[in-house]
Structure formats: C-alpha cells, structure tokens
C-alpha cells in the first residue's frame, strides 16, 4: 500500500505471489489441530476418570507445559513455524502421560485407606522412577539429531527442541504440581470432617462485633458517660481535674447538647459501614454462587450429553478389564505360541515393506503453480508475447483460476531475480480460487496442460513453489567432455524416459540450443597474410557489437558507452562474411578470406557439475512415488548403457533421499542405544531394558501396517515419526516392568507379580495411549493447508503406538517371564 501511494497516477500494484498466505494458513491449521487434539485427550481422560476435578487437574498440565515451552523456545531462538508448532501438536497428547500415571497412583493409594498426605507421598514415590525413565527415553531419541544430515536435519531440529522442552516441563509438573493439586481439596474435606467447634468458642457474629486490635469496641463507642475534663499541672506535670470555670461550664453545656447528635452520627456511620460491607459480601457471594450455578449447569449439560458415550465406554472397558487377565494367563501358559504370533506379524510387515512407496517429502498443495514455456529456438520476443497472450485469453475464461500472470523473455525465480534471458521463453504463473481444494487444483493443472498441448511448438515444464532447497524429483546426470556425444545420449534418455509411467515434463538441458553464427578461422591463411587471431577477433567484435569508448557511472553500477556504425544493428548473416577485418598493403581483407562463416545451433546452456561438463535430464512425477520411478529409470539405464566416454548417475531428490535416509537410519540405531542406556541406569539391570526394547519392533510393525492401509509413502517425515516412536513406544513397557519389579520385591512370585502388575497398569497404559492417539488424530486426517507435511508423521506414530500397546500388554510380559529366570 505504501508503494502504491508513492507511484504516479494510473499505476497500480497487485501482489502476485505471497508465500506468507500459505504459511499463515498452515500455522492456523496446526493451532486448530493442537486445540482439537487437546480437547479429545481431555475427553478420553474424563471417560476414564469419571470425575471433573481429576480431569481438570490433569488437563492443567497441557497449558502449563505449552506456556513454559514458549519461554524455552524464545531462549533457544526457535521461531513459531510449521515444524515447531507441529511438534507441540504431536506431543500434546504425551504431555498428560506422566500426570495420568502419577494421579492414578495417588488415587489408588487413597482407595487403600491411606490419608491424603500418605497417599500423595507414596503414590508419587511409587511411580516417580518409572515416569522419569519414560520421559528421559523419549527425550533421549532427540540427541542423535546432531548426526542427521540433509533436509531431515533442517526439518527435525525445531521440532525436536519443541518436543523435548514440553516433555521435560510436563515431567516437572507431574512430579510436583499434580500431587499438590490432587491433595488440596481432599485435605480440606478431611479437616472439615475431622474437627468440631470447641465449646465456648465465640460465634462468627460475636467475633465480627468484637473490637479489632487498636480500635474501641462497640460498647465504648456508644458510652453515655461524658468524658471528664483534665488538665496537666504546669508545676508537677501531673494530670488533675480542671477547676469549674465559666469557660468549662459553657463547654460542658455544649457537649451535653451536642452529645445525642454525636451518638446518632456515630451509630449511622457504623451502620452504613456494615451495610456496605454486607452489600459487598452479598454481591461477591451472589456472583460466586451464580458462577457456580452456571458451571454446574454446564457440567450437567455435558454430563447428559456424554452419558451415552460414558455408558458405552464403561461397557467396553469392563469387558476389556475382565477379559485381559484370562488372555494374559493363557499367553503366559503358551509362551511359544504367543511369540510365534508376534513373529508372524513381524514377517508379514517385512513382506509389505517393498510395496511401500518412497519419496523425499510429500508435495505441498497450495493452490499456486507455474508453467515454464519455451518456443522454438530463434523465435522473436514479439512472437513469443503473442503466443502467451493467446494462452492467457483462453485460460482467463476459467472461473476456477483467480490469478494469472506471465513473464516473457526471462525466467525469474520466486523472489523475482532473473536467472535466464531469452526471447523464446516465458513463465506462466497461476493461482486457483480455492487453494485448499486439492481436487480442483489437479483438474486446473490438467486443463492448462491440455491447452498448452494445442500448440505443438510450445514446450512446457510444470513447477510448484518450493519451501525447502529441493531439486527436481527426477534428475539423470550425464557427464562427458564432448558435448555432441553428451547431447546425443541425453536425447536418447529423454525418449526412453517419456515411456516410463508417471514421468511428466521430461527435458534435457542440452536440447534445442539457440541459433548462432559460427566462425571458424583458417589459421594457415591468416599466417600467410601475417594476421593474428586476437586482432582479427577484436576488429570483428567492434564492428558488430561496438567498441567501449568510456563508461558512465550511475549510482552503484557502470554502463558501457559503445561506439559503432549506425547500421551495425541491421547487419544480417550474409553481410557478416563481407566485413573487412584488416588490410594488407592497402588491400582490404574480408572475413570470408580468413574464416568460414556458417549458421548453426549452440547449446542453450553448458552445465558443470563437480567441475565436469554435464547434461541434466529432468522429469516431474505425476501419480507415482519417487522410489518406484527411480527403480524403473535404473532398469532403463541398464538396458541403454552409456558410451565409454560418458558417465551416468541419478541425482535430484534421489540423492537427497539417500543422504537423509542414511542419516535417519543412524539416528534410529543411536536412539535405541540411548534408550537402552537410560533404562539400564534407571533399572540398574541389563536384562529388563532389553525386555522393554522388544516394544520397538512391535511399533515398527504397526507403522508398516498403518502406511499400507492409508497408502502413505515412506518419506523423511515418516522416518522422523519412527525416530520419535522409538522413545514413545517403550513408555508403557517401562511403567509395566517397573511395577512388576515392585510387586516382586514385595514378596510375590514371578507369575503372580506379572498378573497383578499387568492388571494394575492396564488402565494407565490405555489412558496414556488413547490420549496420545486421539491428540494426533486431527493431524492424521490431513485436513487444511500444509497437511501433507504433518499427516504422514501422525499416521506413523498412531499406527506404531496402537499396535505396540496392544502387543505390549501380552508380548512384553511373556518375554519378561521367559528371560527372567528368577522364580
């Protein structure tokens, strides 16, 4: 707007490309997902706890942890972006896990008959080591991030810092705030129930009428005895009765006359003061009462609405709670069969892995895209403009297109910096009316492709705006010194790759070079005429381009001032060979005497990769994953081997995938190692952490099944979810094994301790799992802008955590009973 006001009249400005719109909408969607996920987590807490007070206590951990995390993010210099807020949305269900375990332990101790203080202390001490270990294992998986390279490191860092900060804050709140809040109301009830008012204790009314310290009581204020008149003796300094003088008589008469009025005023002031106090107290009391009534009505309405859900949930939970001990007892009796079933599931997942697609990062659908157009070489700028204007008129009739603009003669980057100038190129940029409609975007793209296909002389390439430093999905690099051989093999690859399903816009960087006049000097003839190549070339350049006479300095740049003949710009190709380039004994020497002049085509660009000449064959993907397309291209290269003078390899996003996947694989192994070290230090055992780590492959099985069912490809985002799952999935096993060890230390036998511990931890395990899963559900649905980056991670965590929890309740106790040989 400020720029528009400074422009001359008749000049208007319009925003053509604005990445902030997509970013703001994506951040808004992340906030909505986090809020909705938090509400779902609190809802499932209420169904389990059946008590508003306990639900509110646990729910307080979410806003407290988030606000404290914002402070930590500010100190670490982490901005509010898609990944950092996505980390909060991803971890919002995990924030209440520790609080749930602590609160459940405190309530269980209270049900055993312990006082509030003892129940709080014993319950918190009972699970403090388990919740600390589970949180540290989740945090430990983020330490290997320093070894992650490529785009995965760029995406993961902000998210790792956010999740780590929020989990550490939630742990501190669970071990300190939750016990305090859970004991406040209960201790007040115990005090009121256990103490009576002792005999002789003044009533509240009598206490209110009593004199406050430093004030006269009510009886002294209403005393009718006139105050005595005393004076100080100047000789002795003692008080004595004032003698009756005329002045004293008048003062006494005045006091007697005004005394009733003074009493009335004092009584009136006293009454008004207490009436004011009563009004304030009554007003506040009525206000508090009204708030309580409103909250009660809201709670009653919610209870009525949730009553059917609570009834259904209670039936399902009762069925699970009653069936679980029998299932676990049967699994412990048939350990080999149980482990065989888990092994079959793992083998099934391994067989499904090759069917999964592979991609670097899911493509964003944001309602804006561009087509790079290229006319035949040598097309004048005016002809290019006419062709583009015709295309614009046809596309302007489509109501689904909101913005349409073109750049002719140059190919600028997103920021407006020109990267290429040619008269036969143009860039067509479009924005659809409904950016969130992916189906509409796909149909508009196909409509534009069909329109461009009507002009066979136009070649085009489709591009989306990029938010990361990505290359073209498919790139084949052909290295060689001889450009003719390189161009020939690159043309062969273009024809073969056009037959590969899912590849669109296949082009080579050496195709269709620009027309040029090629001059080949005959050195023997020049030597015979005593001419040197440098002077002839300089003379020819000055006659065509002009000679730099001086330079004009304008601000921070210098402009060449050329001196040339008036008709230099009108020289055609036939006249070039007749240009005089020198004189020998006064005889002019034309260019045709010392050089061969011909028309040819030069390369449009010469690409150097690793200080070697190369041709780059690029292609976009449509309806296919990068992994499958790369395998087909590798097979194509085996069928069409390159000549011995050339070297060929796959580049583009395929190379970035190799780097990122290799780094993330290392991060997964380091995360597992870090988790094992944390658990070994907490349990002071090498065996029990090994038992707990069996939950990790169970989680990976769930990830594979979830990806197959949803049709999601393996990407950097999915692998980041797998790294996080490594720390999350062991939490339930830690809580379970820790409680089993406590029961065994209390004197129970191994099988009895397993059955009792598993049954006691069934409820908190389901609560923590469901809160995490339901909090991630809005992200997994893939709604809104930027969902392509959030949904795969949520799907991976939900699938892995769900199956791992179900198998943890059965498989982990079986592995524990099999490996721990103590009775």
mmCIF file with all atom_site columns, N, CA and C in Angstrom, residues 3 26 345 394 410 450 468 608 798:
data_model
loop_
_atom_site.group_PDB
_atom_site.id
_atom_site.type_symbol
_atom_site.label_atom_id
_atom_site.label_alt_id
_atom_site.label_comp_id
_atom_site.label_asym_id
_atom_site.label_entity_id
_atom_site.label_seq_id
_atom_site.pdbx_PDB_ins_code
_atom_site.Cartn_x
_atom_site.Cartn_y
_atom_site.Cartn_z
_atom_site.occupancy
_atom_site.B_iso_or_equiv
_atom_site.pdbx_formal_charge
_atom_site.auth_seq_id
_atom_site.auth_comp_id
_atom_site.auth_asym_id
_atom_site.auth_atom_id
_atom_site.pdbx_PDB_model_num
ATOM 1  N N  . UNK A 1 3   ? 3.882  1.515   -1.205  1.00 0.00 ? 3   UNK A N  1
ATOM 2  C CA . UNK A 1 3   ? 4.484  1.616   -2.521  1.00 0.00 ? 3   UNK A CA 1
ATOM 3  C C  . UNK A 1 3   ? 3.478  2.156   -3.532  1.00 0.00 ? 3   UNK A C  1
ATOM 4  N N  . UNK A 1 26  ? -1.201 -22.496 7.203   1.00 0.00 ? 26  UNK A N  1
ATOM 5  C CA . UNK A 1 26  ? -0.653 -23.731 7.764   1.00 0.00 ? 26  UNK A CA 1
ATOM 6  C C  . UNK A 1 26  ? -0.496 -23.628 9.268   1.00 0.00 ? 26  UNK A C  1
ATOM 7  N N  . UNK A 1 345 ? 3.429  -61.664 12.610  1.00 0.00 ? 345 UNK A N  1
ATOM 8  C CA . UNK A 1 345 ? 3.079  -60.278 12.311  1.00 0.00 ? 345 UNK A CA 1
ATOM 9  C C  . UNK A 1 345 ? 4.299  -59.506 11.804  1.00 0.00 ? 345 UNK A C  1
ATOM 10 N N  . UNK A 1 394 ? -7.383 -17.535 -23.283 1.00 0.00 ? 394 UNK A N  1
ATOM 11 C CA . UNK A 1 394 ? -8.138 -18.780 -23.161 1.00 0.00 ? 394 UNK A CA 1
ATOM 12 C C  . UNK A 1 394 ? -8.270 -19.210 -21.703 1.00 0.00 ? 394 UNK A C  1
ATOM 13 N N  . UNK A 1 410 ? 12.154 -13.810 -20.010 1.00 0.00 ? 410 UNK A N  1
ATOM 14 C CA . UNK A 1 410 ? 13.034 -14.146 -18.894 1.00 0.00 ? 410 UNK A CA 1
ATOM 15 C C  . UNK A 1 410 ? 12.359 -15.197 -18.041 1.00 0.00 ? 410 UNK A C  1
ATOM 16 N N  . UNK A 1 450 ? -3.716 -29.445 -21.147 1.00 0.00 ? 450 UNK A N  1
ATOM 17 C CA . UNK A 1 450 ? -4.425 -29.688 -22.404 1.00 0.00 ? 450 UNK A CA 1
ATOM 18 C C  . UNK A 1 450 ? -4.385 -28.459 -23.309 1.00 0.00 ? 450 UNK A C  1
ATOM 19 N N  . UNK A 1 468 ? 11.564 -25.711 0.604   1.00 0.00 ? 468 UNK A N  1
ATOM 20 C CA . UNK A 1 468 ? 12.830 -26.273 1.023   1.00 0.00 ? 468 UNK A CA 1
ATOM 21 C C  . UNK A 1 468 ? 13.761 -26.265 -0.197  1.00 0.00 ? 468 UNK A C  1
ATOM 22 N N  . UNK A 1 608 ? 27.995 -27.413 -15.542 1.00 0.00 ? 608 UNK A N  1
ATOM 23 C CA . UNK A 1 608 ? 29.156 -28.043 -14.930 1.00 0.00 ? 608 UNK A CA 1
ATOM 24 C C  . UNK A 1 608 ? 28.757 -28.569 -13.553 1.00 0.00 ? 608 UNK A C  1
ATOM 25 N N  . UNK A 1 798 ? 0.646  -43.013 15.223  1.00 0.00 ? 798 UNK A N  1
ATOM 26 C CA . UNK A 1 798 ? -0.612 -43.647 15.643  1.00 0.00 ? 798 UNK A CA 1
ATOM 27 C C  . UNK A 1 798 ? -0.577 -45.148 15.378  1.00 0.00 ? 798 UNK A C  1
#
